[in-house]
Tab-separated table of C-alpha atoms in Angstrom:
chain	number	residue	atom	x	y	z
C	1	MET	CA	-11.374	2.212	-12.507
C	2	LYS	CA	-11.382	3.844	-15.251
C	3	LYS	CA	-11.792	7.253	-13.470
C	4	LEU	CA	-8.609	6.962	-12.571
C	5	VAL	CA	-7.183	5.662	-15.635
C	6	ILE	CA	-8.285	8.813	-17.101
C	7	SER	CA	-6.418	10.886	-14.618
C	8	PHE	CA	-3.428	8.875	-14.564
C	9	LEU	CA	-3.501	9.419	-19.102
C	10	LEU	CA	-3.301	13.294	-18.261
C	11	ILE	CA	-0.534	13.016	-15.302
C	12	ILE	CA	1.572	11.433	-18.238
C	13	HIS	CA	0.393	14.220	-21.103
C	14	SER	CA	0.894	16.959	-18.089
C	15	ILE	CA	4.890	15.314	-17.094
C	16	PHE	CA	5.681	14.968	-21.302
C	17	GLY	CA	4.105	18.109	-21.752
C	18	LEU	CA	6.197	20.127	-19.207
C	19	ALA	CA	10.099	21.313	-19.851
C	20	GLN	CA	10.553	19.119	-22.909
C	21	ASN	CA	14.309	19.312	-22.574
C	22	ARG	CA	14.561	18.551	-18.819
C	23	PRO	CA	15.744	14.499	-18.092
C	24	ILE	CA	13.789	11.516	-18.042
C	25	SER	CA	13.466	8.501	-16.315
C	26	ILE	CA	12.070	5.189	-15.074
C	27	GLU	CA	11.790	4.117	-11.657
C	28	VAL	CA	11.551	0.673	-9.711
C	29	ASN	CA	10.962	1.154	-6.509
C	30	PRO	CA	10.810	-3.031	-4.832
C	31	LEU	CA	9.269	-1.897	-1.104
C	32	LEU	CA	8.932	-3.835	2.351
C	33	LYS	CA	6.619	-0.979	4.350
C	34	PHE	CA	5.822	-1.963	8.559
C	35	ASP	CA	2.196	-0.615	9.855
C	36	LYS	CA	0.157	-0.432	12.888
C	37	TYR	CA	-3.654	-0.363	12.220
C	38	LYS	CA	-6.239	0.916	15.025
C	39	GLU	CA	-8.521	-0.767	17.386
C	40	PHE	CA	-11.742	-0.974	16.001
C	41	TYR	CA	-15.613	-2.327	16.688
C	42	GLY	CA	-15.131	-5.747	15.186
C	43	TRP	CA	-18.441	-7.661	16.130
C	44	GLU	CA	-20.515	-8.870	19.513
C	45	SER	CA	-21.841	-12.346	20.500
C	46	GLY	CA	-24.188	-13.516	23.774
C	47	ILE	CA	-20.919	-14.624	25.655
C	48	GLY	CA	-18.264	-12.948	24.765
C	49	GLY	CA	-20.081	-9.779	24.442
C	50	LYS	CA	-18.455	-7.085	22.172
C	51	HIS	CA	-14.611	-7.859	20.944
C	52	TYR	CA	-11.590	-5.360	19.928
C	53	VAL	CA	-9.634	-5.701	16.497
C	54	LYS	CA	-6.820	-4.056	16.716
C	55	PRO	CA	-4.180	-5.262	13.886
C	56	GLN	CA	-0.843	-5.308	12.030
C	57	GLY	CA	1.158	-6.192	8.617
C	58	LEU	CA	3.795	-6.369	6.846
C	59	SER	CA	2.820	-5.551	3.144
C	60	TYR	CA	5.404	-5.305	0.117
C	61	GLY	CA	5.837	-4.351	-3.467
C	62	VAL	CA	6.505	-2.702	-6.635
C	63	ASN	CA	6.491	0.803	-8.254
C	64	ILE	CA	7.898	1.460	-11.799
C	65	ASN	CA	7.524	4.956	-12.180
C	66	LEU	CA	8.156	7.922	-15.169
C	67	LYS	CA	10.418	10.487	-13.416
C	68	LYS	CA	11.150	13.955	-14.944
C	69	ALA	CA	13.118	17.067	-14.436
C	70	LEU	CA	11.158	20.153	-14.169
C	71	PHE	CA	13.361	22.526	-11.838
C	72	LYS	CA	16.616	23.494	-10.541
C	73	ASP	CA	16.399	20.137	-8.398
C	74	TYR	CA	12.607	18.784	-8.473
C	75	SER	CA	11.266	16.247	-10.397
C	76	LEU	CA	7.724	14.864	-10.911
C	77	SER	CA	6.862	10.509	-11.155
C	78	ILE	CA	4.316	9.001	-11.982
C	79	GLY	CA	3.632	5.451	-12.218
C	80	ILE	CA	1.931	2.451	-12.309
C	81	GLY	CA	2.660	-0.725	-9.100
C	82	TYR	CA	1.132	-3.808	-7.367
C	83	PHE	CA	1.127	-3.983	-3.402
C	84	LYS	CA	-0.082	-6.998	-1.864
C	85	TYR	CA	-1.399	-4.566	1.424
C	86	SER	CA	-1.529	-6.940	4.081
C	87	PHE	CA	-2.918	-7.615	8.095
C	88	ASN	CA	-0.882	-10.637	8.892
C	89	GLU	CA	-0.921	-10.068	13.157
C	90	ILE	CA	-4.253	-9.531	13.900
C	91	SER	CA	-5.405	-9.895	18.383
C	92	SER	CA	-8.872	-9.226	19.582
C	93	ARG	CA	-10.159	-8.984	23.004
C	94	SER	CA	-13.268	-8.872	24.795
C	95	LYS	CA	-14.049	-9.539	28.518
C	96	LEU	CA	-12.889	-12.929	27.459
C	97	GLY	CA	-10.051	-12.698	27.108
C	98	GLU	CA	-7.618	-12.118	23.912
C	99	SER	CA	-7.107	-14.181	21.613
C	100	ASN	CA	-4.620	-13.662	18.040
C	101	ALA	CA	-7.984	-14.460	14.884
C	102	ARG	CA	-11.289	-11.909	14.269
C	103	LEU	CA	-15.168	-13.826	12.734
C	104	ILE	CA	-15.878	-14.112	8.992
C	105	ASP	CA	-18.630	-14.674	7.524
C	106	PHE	CA	-17.581	-17.855	5.757
C	107	PRO	CA	-19.849	-19.029	3.145
C	108	SER	CA	-20.792	-22.837	5.088
C	109	PRO	CA	-22.955	-26.017	5.177
C	110	LEU	CA	-21.629	-26.455	8.872
C	111	PHE	CA	-23.470	-24.142	12.166
C	112	ILE	CA	-19.645	-23.009	13.597
C	113	LEU	CA	-18.197	-19.801	13.524
C	114	PHE	CA	-15.300	-19.808	11.410
C	115	TYR	CA	-12.150	-16.959	12.037
C	116	THR	CA	-9.422	-15.963	9.903
C	117	ASP	CA	-5.348	-14.667	11.820
C	118	LYS	CA	-4.121	-13.315	8.761
C	119	TYR	CA	-5.854	-12.075	5.125
C	120	TRP	CA	-4.457	-9.409	2.473
C	121	TYR	CA	-5.277	-7.858	-0.457
C	122	ASN	CA	-3.913	-7.829	-4.313
C	123	THR	CA	-3.487	-4.490	-4.553
C	124	LEU	CA	-3.033	-2.808	-8.339
C	125	SER	CA	-1.488	1.838	-7.527
C	126	LEU	CA	-1.522	4.925	-9.564
C	127	ASN	CA	1.180	6.725	-8.033
C	128	ILE	CA	2.188	10.429	-8.927
C	129	GLY	CA	5.095	12.521	-6.627
C	130	VAL	CA	7.255	15.543	-6.053
C	131	ASP	CA	10.620	15.378	-5.840
C	132	ARG	CA	13.708	17.029	-4.920
C	133	GLN	CA	17.062	15.562	-5.297
C	134	LEU	CA	20.333	17.288	-3.304
C	135	LYS	CA	23.436	16.455	-4.980
C	136	LEU	CA	26.612	15.997	-1.778
C	137	ARG	CA	30.096	14.465	-3.202
C	138	ASN	CA	31.645	11.769	-4.600
C	139	ASN	CA	28.256	11.372	-7.053
C	140	TYR	CA	25.577	11.138	-3.537
C	141	PHE	CA	22.131	12.444	-3.856
C	142	LEU	CA	19.926	13.014	-1.082
C	143	ILE	CA	16.527	12.609	-2.519
C	144	THR	CA	13.578	13.288	-0.364
C	145	CYS	CA	10.384	12.741	-1.412
C	146	LEU	CA	5.931	13.065	-1.157
C	147	GLY	CA	4.295	10.818	-2.812
C	148	LEU	CA	0.861	9.563	-2.907
C	149	SER	CA	-1.448	6.291	-3.873
C	150	ASN	CA	-4.502	4.918	-5.525
C	151	TYR	CA	-5.311	1.891	-4.517
C	152	TYR	CA	-7.197	-0.967	-6.525
C	153	ASN	CA	-7.932	-4.025	-5.320
C	154	PHE	CA	-8.440	-7.126	-7.571
C	155	SER	CA	-8.427	-9.779	-5.734
C	156	GLN	CA	-8.754	-11.021	-1.588
C	157	HIS	CA	-7.439	-14.011	0.853
C	158	TYR	CA	-8.116	-15.122	3.887
C	159	HIS	CA	-6.459	-16.894	6.467
C	160	LEU	CA	-9.001	-19.932	8.050
C	161	THR	CA	-7.917	-20.209	11.875
C	162	SER	CA	-10.159	-24.050	10.880
C	163	ASN	CA	-12.422	-25.804	8.066
C	164	PRO	CA	-13.644	-28.839	8.587
C	165	GLU	CA	-14.575	-29.063	4.761
C	166	GLY	CA	-10.779	-28.639	3.662
C	167	SER	CA	-9.086	-25.866	2.631
C	168	MET	CA	-8.026	-22.635	4.980
C	169	ASP	CA	-7.263	-20.552	2.380
C	170	TYR	CA	-10.272	-18.421	1.198
C	171	LYS	CA	-10.146	-17.223	-1.485
C	172	LYS	CA	-12.137	-13.122	-3.917
C	173	THR	CA	-11.940	-12.301	-6.205
C	174	ASN	CA	-14.135	-7.836	-6.490
C	175	ASN	CA	-12.754	-5.477	-8.483
C	176	GLN	CA	-13.237	-2.215	-6.476
C	177	TYR	CA	-11.336	0.855	-5.302
C	178	PHE	CA	-9.718	0.697	-2.139
C	179	GLY	CA	-7.550	3.158	-0.900
C	180	LEU	CA	-5.085	5.756	-0.919
C	181	SER	CA	-2.027	6.602	1.233
C	182	ALA	CA	-0.080	9.175	1.184
C	183	GLU	CA	3.445	9.399	2.077
C	184	LEU	CA	7.641	10.745	2.230
C	185	GLY	CA	10.192	9.422	1.410
C	186	ILE	CA	14.212	9.797	2.407
C	187	GLY	CA	17.130	8.275	-0.139
C	188	LEU	CA	20.120	7.626	-0.882
C	189	VAL	CA	21.247	7.000	-4.320
C	190	LYS	CA	24.930	6.706	-6.133
C	191	GLN	CA	24.987	7.928	-9.940
C	192	PHE	CA	26.750	5.744	-11.894
C	193	LYS	CA	26.598	8.006	-15.646
C	194	GLN	CA	22.975	7.394	-17.001
C	195	LEU	CA	21.450	5.083	-13.925
C	196	SER	CA	21.255	5.546	-9.378
C	197	ILE	CA	20.433	3.110	-7.301
C	198	GLY	CA	20.721	2.925	-3.244
C	199	PRO	CA	18.070	2.932	-0.439
C	200	LYS	CA	15.659	4.943	1.095
C	201	ILE	CA	12.575	4.810	3.643
C	202	GLN	CA	9.324	5.537	3.603
C	203	ILE	CA	7.010	7.317	6.112
C	204	PRO	CA	3.379	6.785	6.127
C	205	VAL	CA	1.945	9.444	6.751
C	206	PHE	CA	-2.324	9.107	5.663
C	207	SER	CA	-3.385	5.806	4.974
C	208	ASN	CA	-7.797	5.243	3.968
C	209	TRP	CA	-8.872	1.831	3.405
C	210	ARG	CA	-12.684	1.096	2.569
C	211	THR	CA	-14.126	-2.171	5.069
C	212	ASP	CA	-14.301	-6.082	3.874
C	213	LYS	CA	-18.216	-6.612	3.498
C	214	THR	CA	-16.833	-10.372	4.271
C	215	PHE	CA	-16.145	-9.220	7.931
C	216	PRO	CA	-19.511	-8.915	10.075
C	217	ASN	CA	-21.057	-5.146	10.626
C	218	GLU	CA	-18.424	-4.186	7.554
C	219	THR	CA	-19.599	-3.055	3.765
C	220	ASN	CA	-17.824	-2.029	0.604
C	221	SER	CA	-18.548	1.159	1.273
C	222	GLY	CA	-17.311	2.111	4.702
C	223	SER	CA	-13.998	3.415	5.499
C	224	ARG	CA	-11.301	3.442	7.949
C	225	SER	CA	-8.389	4.958	7.976
C	226	LYS	CA	-5.210	6.774	10.255
C	227	TRP	CA	-1.696	8.866	10.652
C	228	PHE	CA	1.322	7.932	10.543
C	229	ASN	CA	2.566	4.091	13.071
C	230	GLY	CA	3.956	2.942	10.255
C	231	VAL	CA	7.633	2.428	8.235
C	232	GLY	CA	8.689	1.196	4.979
C	233	VAL	CA	11.987	-0.303	3.304
C	234	GLY	CA	13.668	-0.089	-0.603
C	235	ILE	CA	15.738	0.475	-2.602
C	236	SER	CA	15.659	3.642	-5.126
C	237	CYS	CA	16.590	2.339	-8.746
C	238	ASN	CA	16.528	4.553	-11.691
C	239	TYR	CA	18.161	4.767	-15.324
C	240	SER	CA	18.070	8.365	-17.212
C	241	LEU	CA	16.591	8.079	-20.985
C	242	LYS	CA	19.134	11.467	-21.052
C	243	LYS	CA	21.420	11.396	-20.460
C	244	LEU	CA	22.546	13.700	-17.111
C	245	LYS	CA	24.822	17.253	-17.488
């Protein structure tokens, strides 16, 4: 995390050092993203044999980015955000059939198996991207962008399918680097003096995330990845700190 913060500060310094007379704006970008993930081997049981897991997730968050125009129609953005990285619909299969949960290593004095049917990670993100803004007419602008986000995980939440001891919610507070994503985006915004606002669609190009030792056969050092197979929607709200000419 320390290296990420240092890199973040260095990039901010670079932004202000480039094109000093160019406009600077602040972007607030709430977003909702749906992802499908590849099937992977989860665990093995004496009766069911190998169990394979295929999750999908509906995640949400908000980014606050500082954007600075560089040249022509291009700008560089960097910022921070909160993102609830979710795996909230699980499909698992074995020779016994299918289910909607996966085995979890839940600490308990009871000699029974515990399963979770949804889980998520609360993360902070460091974001950097390049935008291109093309003016259409009537103060409308088409925005295309390529962005990269690094996620730092600060807490985890697992919903158990059953728990004779009590709560169905299992929470942890491990702090660690979680993963990254690269995304393409396209938006249509309308300019109102120093404020511009409009919808934005995001396509996840590449995602990589660490495995979780809370599950059997996983560690915090391994990782999984996927290409595409998802879509996000959001709102881009920009306020220019220097009036555009």
